[in-house]
């Protein structure tokens, strides 16, 4: 569980009476500097007006009303984003469309994050929302936010948009995610990428193993790939991740699956010490900035993790060992990276491609013809590249 030794404060004024509460943000979003109090009389247009000025809105009405205004704002912003571009403008490239979509989503998220909800955090007691028709959050708050705020504050404020995501993530954690290749469930902690896309896991479950002594899983996340390797008979699997939250998640899953004697997770920047007969890496598939820990599972700034894995792989492979790079070609289809860049990086690292196993995604977005990026997503191929030292 992540602990927060100190938290920022949110302050506001209501009819001359000052208010204050601790700021909760699992994503690291900074506390808003300007806050006004609102209730069920707030309209979507008025809310967007406040947000455009950088003003957050502390909700004091019915909780379900807050969710309704959040949905109304989202619909309004989606409608604005769907307006056609300027007449006579040059058609955007796929990469330009992708970046515009990212910018629009970031702006939409910023606006939606400014609807705030109060949370009671009594010391030693369960967290709750002091609003009518509010859901229970006593288990979800420590799941995502760790311990109670520092100091004497027993009231906190949180973005409703984030809290809705926290409640959903906690439900996924409780229920688990079915992984057919594992024949079991993985329980994702908050901030770790959920293995709901199975095709890349299936590749690791099917590729021929070079040996069964030891394997490294770089960027282990939930530990799903390490668990698959352990199930396949690898005698020792070491998963590494840059984030403590991910290492704790993988450790939890190894214990649930009864493979803690075989698999372990460590906080580590890329490779652990030593060499292995198999080194697996499923880096983020798209180059781009990562604003949150969830983004970091999808976006790899400058393809740094991909390039670091390839460059460091020869020094961590045992003789005759293999590195498995699991990656989609979506970045290539979007014009964000070229196949030549990937092949050049493999060659520069002193590696050769032994084989490549390909599969196509089966998730809903690949078949969604309304998706602006459907032309790219419908042609996406996920590959497992088997690499050896030249």
GROMACS .gro file of C-alpha atoms in nm:
model
  390
    1UNK     CA    1   0.000   0.000   0.000
    2UNK     CA    2   0.138   0.338  -0.097
    3UNK     CA    3   0.184   0.583   0.191
    4UNK     CA    4   0.175   0.961   0.171
    5UNK     CA    5   0.375   1.126   0.452
    6UNK     CA    6   0.255   1.473   0.351
    7UNK     CA    7  -0.026   1.608   0.141
    8UNK     CA    8  -0.112   1.943  -0.009
    9UNK     CA    9  -0.418   2.128   0.118
   10UNK     CA   10  -0.720   2.264  -0.066
   11UNK     CA   11  -0.879   2.584   0.065
   12UNK     CA   12  -1.197   2.769  -0.024
   13UNK     CA   13  -1.427   3.040   0.102
   14UNK     CA   14  -1.801   2.997   0.142
   15UNK     CA   15  -1.996   3.310   0.231
   16UNK     CA   16  -1.700   3.446   0.425
   17UNK     CA   17  -1.630   3.120   0.607
   18UNK     CA   18  -1.295   2.961   0.518
   19UNK     CA   19  -1.277   2.588   0.450
   20UNK     CA   20  -0.979   2.355   0.423
   21UNK     CA   21  -0.913   1.987   0.351
   22UNK     CA   22  -0.627   1.761   0.253
   23UNK     CA   23  -0.583   1.696  -0.120
   24UNK     CA   24  -0.595   1.336  -0.242
   25UNK     CA   25  -0.458   1.243  -0.582
   26UNK     CA   26  -0.341   0.894  -0.673
   27UNK     CA   27  -0.219   1.023  -1.012
   28UNK     CA   28  -0.006   1.304  -0.872
   29UNK     CA   29  -0.227   1.579  -1.011
   30UNK     CA   30  -0.151   1.907  -0.824
   31UNK     CA   31  -0.406   2.052  -0.585
   32UNK     CA   32  -0.628   2.321  -0.742
   33UNK     CA   33  -0.550   2.675  -0.629
   34UNK     CA   34  -0.898   2.819  -0.676
   35UNK     CA   35  -1.205   2.639  -0.543
   36UNK     CA   36  -1.572   2.739  -0.529
   37UNK     CA   37  -1.854   2.546  -0.365
   38UNK     CA   38  -2.139   2.422  -0.588
   39UNK     CA   39  -2.445   2.202  -0.564
   40UNK     CA   40  -2.720   2.049  -0.780
   41UNK     CA   41  -2.801   2.387  -0.933
   42UNK     CA   42  -2.474   2.383  -1.129
   43UNK     CA   43  -2.515   2.348  -1.507
   44UNK     CA   44  -2.268   2.192  -1.749
   45UNK     CA   45  -2.211   2.526  -1.921
   46UNK     CA   46  -2.141   2.699  -1.591
   47UNK     CA   47  -1.907   2.417  -1.487
   48UNK     CA   48  -1.711   2.443  -1.812
   49UNK     CA   49  -1.693   2.818  -1.756
   50UNK     CA   50  -1.539   2.768  -1.411
   51UNK     CA   51  -1.300   2.504  -1.544
   52UNK     CA   52  -1.185   2.724  -1.833
   53UNK     CA   53  -1.065   2.972  -1.571
   54UNK     CA   54  -0.884   2.697  -1.378
   55UNK     CA   55  -1.140   2.703  -1.097
   56UNK     CA   56  -1.230   2.375  -0.928
   57UNK     CA   57  -1.581   2.306  -0.797
   58UNK     CA   58  -1.635   2.142  -0.458
   59UNK     CA   59  -1.964   1.956  -0.477
   60UNK     CA   60  -2.201   1.986  -0.181
   61UNK     CA   61  -2.517   1.835  -0.326
   62UNK     CA   62  -2.640   1.484  -0.397
   63UNK     CA   63  -2.362   1.246  -0.503
   64UNK     CA   64  -2.556   1.106  -0.796
   65UNK     CA   65  -2.616   1.463  -0.911
   66UNK     CA   66  -2.239   1.512  -0.918
   67UNK     CA   67  -2.203   1.206  -1.141
   68UNK     CA   68  -2.476   1.338  -1.368
   69UNK     CA   69  -2.307   1.676  -1.409
   70UNK     CA   70  -1.978   1.498  -1.478
   71UNK     CA   71  -2.146   1.299  -1.757
   72UNK     CA   72  -2.312   1.611  -1.894
   73UNK     CA   73  -1.978   1.793  -1.909
   74UNK     CA   74  -1.822   1.493  -2.083
   75UNK     CA   75  -2.096   1.486  -2.346
   76UNK     CA   76  -2.066   1.860  -2.403
   77UNK     CA   77  -1.690   1.836  -2.449
   78UNK     CA   78  -1.722   1.535  -2.681
   79UNK     CA   79  -1.971   1.727  -2.895
   80UNK     CA   80  -1.733   2.022  -2.915
   81UNK     CA   81  -1.446   1.793  -3.010
   82UNK     CA   82  -1.650   1.638  -3.292
   83UNK     CA   83  -1.689   1.966  -3.479
   84UNK     CA   84  -1.533   1.958  -3.828
   85UNK     CA   85  -1.202   2.133  -3.892
   86UNK     CA   86  -1.146   2.445  -4.095
   87UNK     CA   87  -1.260   2.436  -4.455
   88UNK     CA   88  -0.976   2.400  -4.703
   89UNK     CA   89  -0.729   2.275  -4.440
   90UNK     CA   90  -0.486   2.002  -4.542
   91UNK     CA   91  -0.595   1.653  -4.428
   92UNK     CA   92  -0.417   1.555  -4.109
   93UNK     CA   93  -0.170   1.266  -4.117
   94UNK     CA   94  -0.242   0.967  -3.896
   95UNK     CA   95   0.028   1.082  -3.652
   96UNK     CA   96  -0.122   1.431  -3.640
   97UNK     CA   97  -0.468   1.285  -3.577
   98UNK     CA   98  -0.325   1.075  -3.295
   99UNK     CA   99  -0.157   1.373  -3.127
  100UNK     CA  100  -0.472   1.583  -3.163
  101UNK     CA  101  -0.675   1.307  -3.000
  102UNK     CA  102  -0.426   1.288  -2.713
  103UNK     CA  103  -0.435   1.665  -2.665
  104UNK     CA  104  -0.816   1.669  -2.671
  105UNK     CA  105  -0.833   1.386  -2.418
  106UNK     CA  106  -0.584   1.560  -2.190
  107UNK     CA  107  -0.788   1.880  -2.204
  108UNK     CA  108  -1.110   1.690  -2.142
  109UNK     CA  109  -0.953   1.509  -1.846
  110UNK     CA  110  -0.825   1.837  -1.699
  111UNK     CA  111  -1.172   1.991  -1.712
  112UNK     CA  112  -1.348   1.684  -1.572
  113UNK     CA  113  -1.094   1.658  -1.289
  114UNK     CA  114  -1.211   1.994  -1.150
  115UNK     CA  115  -1.536   1.852  -1.007
  116UNK     CA  116  -1.435   1.771  -0.648
  117UNK     CA  117  -1.594   1.553  -0.382
  118UNK     CA  118  -1.540   1.574  -0.003
  119UNK     CA  119  -1.418   1.263   0.177
  120UNK     CA  120  -1.425   1.202   0.552
  121UNK     CA  121  -1.110   1.030   0.675
  122UNK     CA  122  -1.149   0.980   1.051
  123UNK     CA  123  -0.823   0.865   1.207
  124UNK     CA  124  -0.856   0.493   1.264
  125UNK     CA  125  -1.197   0.482   1.100
  126UNK     CA  126  -1.330   0.399   0.752
  127UNK     CA  127  -1.335   0.660   0.477
  128UNK     CA  128  -1.675   0.784   0.361
  129UNK     CA  129  -1.837   1.051   0.140
  130UNK     CA  130  -2.055   1.292   0.345
  131UNK     CA  131  -2.310   1.339   0.064
  132UNK     CA  132  -2.656   1.189   0.006
  133UNK     CA  133  -2.668   0.868  -0.204
  134UNK     CA  134  -2.291   0.825  -0.197
  135UNK     CA  135  -2.136   0.478  -0.246
  136UNK     CA  136  -1.916   0.305   0.010
  137UNK     CA  137  -1.547   0.385  -0.036
  138UNK     CA  138  -1.398   0.242   0.284
  139UNK     CA  139  -1.203  -0.029   0.095
  140UNK     CA  140  -1.129   0.165  -0.224
  141UNK     CA  141  -0.960   0.467  -0.060
  142UNK     CA  142  -0.675   0.279   0.112
  143UNK     CA  143  -0.645   0.063  -0.202
  144UNK     CA  144  -0.553   0.369  -0.413
  145UNK     CA  145  -0.442   0.640  -0.173
  146UNK     CA  146  -0.267   0.458   0.110
  147UNK     CA  147  -0.277   0.595   0.462
  148UNK     CA  148  -0.476   0.886   0.600
  149UNK     CA  149  -0.356   1.241   0.534
  150UNK     CA  150  -0.084   1.380   0.756
  151UNK     CA  151  -0.153   1.622   1.037
  152UNK     CA  152  -0.487   1.681   1.201
  153UNK     CA  153  -0.697   1.685   0.885
  154UNK     CA  154  -0.984   1.437   0.893
  155UNK     CA  155  -1.149   1.577   0.580
  156UNK     CA  156  -1.006   1.541   0.231
  157UNK     CA  157  -1.104   1.645  -0.119
  158UNK     CA  158  -1.069   1.429  -0.430
  159UNK     CA  159  -1.146   1.463  -0.799
  160UNK     CA  160  -1.475   1.287  -0.872
  161UNK     CA  161  -1.339   1.172  -1.208
  162UNK     CA  162  -1.047   1.002  -1.035
  163UNK     CA  163  -1.263   0.858  -0.758
  164UNK     CA  164  -1.495   0.694  -1.012
  165UNK     CA  165  -1.186   0.537  -1.170
  166UNK     CA  166  -1.061   0.424  -0.828
  167UNK     CA  167  -1.391   0.253  -0.749
  168UNK     CA  168  -1.384   0.073  -1.086
  169UNK     CA  169  -1.019  -0.030  -1.041
  170UNK     CA  170  -1.094  -0.164  -0.693
  171UNK     CA  171  -1.374  -0.378  -0.834
  172UNK     CA  172  -1.135  -0.519  -1.095
  173UNK     CA  173  -0.888  -0.593  -0.815
  174UNK     CA  174  -1.150  -0.769  -0.604
  175UNK     CA  175  -1.292  -0.975  -0.892
  176UNK     CA  176  -0.964  -1.032  -1.076
  177UNK     CA  177  -0.899  -1.052  -1.449
  178UNK     CA  178  -0.929  -1.392  -1.617
  179UNK     CA  179  -0.612  -1.488  -1.805
  180UNK     CA  180  -0.691  -1.794  -2.022
  181UNK     CA  181  -0.324  -1.879  -2.088
  182UNK     CA  182  -0.265  -1.886  -1.714
  183UNK     CA  183  -0.583  -2.070  -1.627
  184UNK     CA  184  -0.623  -1.832  -1.335
  185UNK     CA  185  -0.697  -1.471  -1.244
  186UNK     CA  186  -0.462  -1.177  -1.204
  187UNK     CA  187  -0.557  -0.910  -0.949
  188UNK     CA  188  -0.430  -0.569  -1.067
  189UNK     CA  189  -0.344  -0.310  -0.803
  190UNK     CA  190  -0.429   0.053  -0.865
  191UNK     CA  191  -0.191   0.212  -1.115
  192UNK     CA  192  -0.086  -0.116  -1.280
  193UNK     CA  193  -0.190  -0.207  -1.633
  194UNK     CA  194  -0.473  -0.462  -1.645
  195UNK     CA  195  -0.400  -0.765  -1.870
  196UNK     CA  196  -0.738  -0.749  -2.041
  197UNK     CA  197  -0.576  -0.786  -2.384
  198UNK     CA  198  -0.479  -1.152  -2.395
  199UNK     CA  199  -0.302  -1.180  -2.730
  200UNK     CA  200   0.042  -1.077  -2.601
  201UNK     CA  201   0.010  -1.315  -2.305
  202UNK     CA  202  -0.084  -1.597  -2.543
  203UNK     CA  203   0.236  -1.536  -2.741
  204UNK     CA  204   0.449  -1.583  -2.428
  205UNK     CA  205   0.253  -1.896  -2.345
  206UNK     CA  206   0.321  -2.045  -2.691
  207UNK     CA  207   0.679  -1.946  -2.785
  208UNK     CA  208   0.941  -2.224  -2.754
  209UNK     CA  209   1.146  -2.186  -2.435
  210UNK     CA  210   1.526  -2.179  -2.478
  211UNK     CA  211   1.578  -2.329  -2.131
  212UNK     CA  212   1.400  -2.378  -1.799
  213UNK     CA  213   1.656  -2.256  -1.547
  214UNK     CA  214   1.598  -1.881  -1.502
  215UNK     CA  215   1.409  -1.599  -1.670
  216UNK     CA  216   1.384  -1.223  -1.620
  217UNK     CA  217   1.061  -1.031  -1.682
  218UNK     CA  218   1.150  -0.665  -1.736
  219UNK     CA  219   0.870  -0.421  -1.649
  220UNK     CA  220   0.669  -0.696  -1.482
  221UNK     CA  221   0.363  -0.484  -1.386
  222UNK     CA  222   0.101  -0.724  -1.248
  223UNK     CA  223   0.346  -1.013  -1.291
  224UNK     CA  224   0.127  -1.186  -1.550
  225UNK     CA  225   0.409  -1.280  -1.790
  226UNK     CA  226   0.633  -1.397  -1.506
  227UNK     CA  227   0.346  -1.612  -1.382
  228UNK     CA  228   0.298  -1.765  -1.729
  229UNK     CA  229   0.668  -1.853  -1.746
  230UNK     CA  230   0.654  -2.010  -1.400
  231UNK     CA  231   0.349  -2.212  -1.504
  232UNK     CA  232   0.542  -2.333  -1.810
  233UNK     CA  233   0.809  -2.481  -1.584
  234UNK     CA  234   1.080  -2.215  -1.561
  235UNK     CA  235   1.258  -2.288  -1.235
  236UNK     CA  236   1.316  -1.928  -1.128
  237UNK     CA  237   1.159  -1.607  -1.257
  238UNK     CA  238   1.266  -1.257  -1.149
  239UNK     CA  239   1.028  -0.974  -1.239
  240UNK     CA  240   1.151  -0.616  -1.220
  241UNK     CA  241   0.968  -0.286  -1.227
  242UNK     CA  242   1.058   0.076  -1.170
  243UNK     CA  243   0.754   0.131  -0.946
  244UNK     CA  244   0.706  -0.010  -0.595
  245UNK     CA  245   0.332  -0.026  -0.658
  246UNK     CA  246   0.387  -0.269  -0.947
  247UNK     CA  247   0.638  -0.482  -0.754
  248UNK     CA  248   0.388  -0.511  -0.467
  249UNK     CA  249   0.115  -0.606  -0.715
  250UNK     CA  250   0.327  -0.878  -0.878
  251UNK     CA  251   0.427  -1.015  -0.536
  252UNK     CA  252   0.061  -1.029  -0.433
  253UNK     CA  253  -0.029  -1.219  -0.750
  254UNK     CA  254   0.260  -1.463  -0.708
  255UNK     CA  255   0.134  -1.539  -0.356
  256UNK     CA  256  -0.226  -1.583  -0.475
  257UNK     CA  257  -0.107  -1.822  -0.749
  258UNK     CA  258   0.112  -2.019  -0.509
  259UNK     CA  259   0.435  -1.958  -0.705
  260UNK     CA  260   0.626  -1.738  -0.459
  261UNK     CA  261   0.890  -2.008  -0.428
  262UNK     CA  262   0.959  -1.972  -0.801
  263UNK     CA  263   0.873  -1.610  -0.888
  264UNK     CA  264   0.978  -1.288  -0.718
  265UNK     CA  265   0.938  -0.917  -0.796
  266UNK     CA  266   1.197  -0.645  -0.736
  267UNK     CA  267   1.203  -0.269  -0.771
  268UNK     CA  268   1.474  -0.219  -1.028
  269UNK     CA  269   1.556   0.002  -1.325
  270UNK     CA  270   1.543  -0.255  -1.606
  271UNK     CA  271   1.769  -0.558  -1.549
  272UNK     CA  272   1.852  -0.738  -1.224
  273UNK     CA  273   2.209  -0.851  -1.162
  274UNK     CA  274   2.330  -1.160  -1.343
  275UNK     CA  275   2.229  -1.338  -1.662
  276UNK     CA  276   1.931  -1.550  -1.762
  277UNK     CA  277   1.850  -1.798  -2.036
  278UNK     CA  278   1.538  -1.597  -2.114
  279UNK     CA  279   1.478  -1.223  -2.075
  280UNK     CA  280   1.125  -1.104  -2.156
  281UNK     CA  281   1.009  -0.747  -2.202
  282UNK     CA  282   0.670  -0.606  -2.296
  283UNK     CA  283   0.748  -0.231  -2.308
  284UNK     CA  284   0.485   0.040  -2.361
  285UNK     CA  285   0.384   0.019  -2.725
  286UNK     CA  286   0.355   0.387  -2.815
  287UNK     CA  287   0.618   0.663  -2.803
  288UNK     CA  288   0.485   0.958  -2.606
  289UNK     CA  289   0.482   1.139  -2.275
  290UNK     CA  290   0.336   0.961  -1.973
  291UNK     CA  291   0.151   1.187  -1.732
  292UNK     CA  292   0.042   0.912  -1.490
  293UNK     CA  293   0.152   0.563  -1.384
  294UNK     CA  294  -0.126   0.418  -1.601
  295UNK     CA  295   0.001   0.621  -1.897
  296UNK     CA  296   0.348   0.480  -1.831
  297UNK     CA  297   0.216   0.134  -1.919
  298UNK     CA  298   0.106   0.262  -2.262
  299UNK     CA  299   0.348   0.542  -2.354
  300UNK     CA  300   0.727   0.518  -2.367
  301UNK     CA  301   0.882   0.869  -2.399
  302UNK     CA  302   1.129   0.859  -2.688
  303UNK     CA  303   1.101   0.477  -2.690
  304UNK     CA  304   1.352   0.487  -2.401
  305UNK     CA  305   1.248   0.159  -2.239
  306UNK     CA  306   1.243  -0.023  -2.573
  307UNK     CA  307   1.590   0.102  -2.666
  308UNK     CA  308   1.733   0.041  -2.317
  309UNK     CA  309   1.606  -0.316  -2.320
  310UNK     CA  310   1.764  -0.390  -2.656
  311UNK     CA  311   2.094  -0.218  -2.570
  312UNK     CA  312   2.131  -0.394  -2.234
  313UNK     CA  313   2.004  -0.736  -2.338
  314UNK     CA  314   2.336  -0.890  -2.453
  315UNK     CA  315   2.495  -0.825  -2.112
  316UNK     CA  316   2.216  -1.013  -1.933
  317UNK     CA  317   2.169  -1.317  -2.157
  318UNK     CA  318   2.330  -1.647  -2.068
  319UNK     CA  319   2.512  -1.830  -2.347
  320UNK     CA  320   2.256  -1.953  -2.599
  321UNK     CA  321   1.983  -1.753  -2.427
  322UNK     CA  322   1.703  -1.554  -2.588
  323UNK     CA  323   1.542  -1.216  -2.539
  324UNK     CA  324   1.171  -1.191  -2.612
  325UNK     CA  325   1.045  -0.848  -2.714
  326UNK     CA  326   0.666  -0.835  -2.714
  327UNK     CA  327   0.540  -0.529  -2.898
  328UNK     CA  328   0.263  -0.411  -3.129
  329UNK     CA  329   0.321  -0.240  -3.463
  330UNK     CA  330   0.052   0.020  -3.383
  331UNK     CA  331   0.320   0.288  -3.341
  332UNK     CA  332   0.439   0.213  -3.694
  333UNK     CA  333   0.086   0.224  -3.835
  334UNK     CA  334   0.029   0.559  -3.665
  335UNK     CA  335   0.354   0.699  -3.804
  336UNK     CA  336   0.510   0.738  -3.459
  337UNK     CA  337   0.796   0.493  -3.517
  338UNK     CA  338   0.929   0.301  -3.818
  339UNK     CA  339   1.011  -0.066  -3.859
  340UNK     CA  340   1.357   0.043  -3.977
  341UNK     CA  341   1.419   0.217  -3.644
  342UNK     CA  342   1.334  -0.103  -3.456
  343UNK     CA  343   1.551  -0.323  -3.679
  344UNK     CA  344   1.841  -0.075  -3.657
  345UNK     CA  345   1.819  -0.075  -3.277
  346UNK     CA  346   1.826  -0.457  -3.274
  347UNK     CA  347   2.132  -0.461  -3.501
  348UNK     CA  348   2.315  -0.187  -3.306
  349UNK     CA  349   2.273  -0.389  -2.988
  350UNK     CA  350   2.450  -0.684  -3.151
  351UNK     CA  351   2.135  -0.894  -3.169
  352UNK     CA  352   1.979  -1.105  -3.442
  353UNK     CA  353   1.617  -1.206  -3.495
  354UNK     CA  354   1.575  -1.582  -3.461
  355UNK     CA  355   1.201  -1.582  -3.521
  356UNK     CA  356   0.891  -1.367  -3.489
  357UNK     CA  357   0.553  -1.488  -3.371
  358UNK     CA  358   0.258  -1.271  -3.479
  359UNK     CA  359  -0.102  -1.241  -3.370
  360UNK     CA  360  -0.386  -0.997  -3.427
  361UNK     CA  361  -0.583  -0.818  -3.154
  362UNK     CA  362  -0.937  -0.929  -3.074
  363UNK     CA  363  -1.037  -0.636  -2.851
  364UNK     CA  364  -1.339  -0.423  -2.942
  365UNK     CA  365  -1.153  -0.114  -3.058
  366UNK     CA  366  -0.989  -0.306  -3.342
  367UNK     CA  367  -1.335  -0.354  -3.496
  368UNK     CA  368  -1.484  -0.015  -3.406
  369UNK     CA  369  -1.538   0.159  -3.739
  370UNK     CA  370  -1.635   0.482  -3.559
  371UNK     CA  371  -1.286   0.509  -3.411
  372UNK     CA  372  -1.092   0.788  -3.585
  373UNK     CA  373  -0.787   0.560  -3.584
  374UNK     CA  374  -0.977   0.252  -3.705
  375UNK     CA  375  -0.771   0.224  -4.024
  376UNK     CA  376  -0.459   0.171  -3.814
  377UNK     CA  377  -0.613  -0.034  -3.534
  378UNK     CA  378  -0.778  -0.277  -3.777
  379UNK     CA  379  -0.436  -0.365  -3.923
  380UNK     CA  380  -0.249  -0.389  -3.592
  381UNK     CA  381  -0.024  -0.692  -3.537
  382UNK     CA  382   0.125  -0.790  -3.203
  383UNK     CA  383   0.458  -0.972  -3.227
  384UNK     CA  384   0.697  -1.165  -3.007
  385UNK     CA  385   1.049  -1.112  -3.142
  386UNK     CA  386   1.290  -1.389  -3.047
  387UNK     CA  387   1.636  -1.233  -3.022
  388UNK     CA  388   1.983  -1.376  -2.965
  389UNK     CA  389   2.332  -1.231  -2.947
  390UNK     CA  390   2.484  -1.222  -3.293
   0.00000   0.00000   0.00000
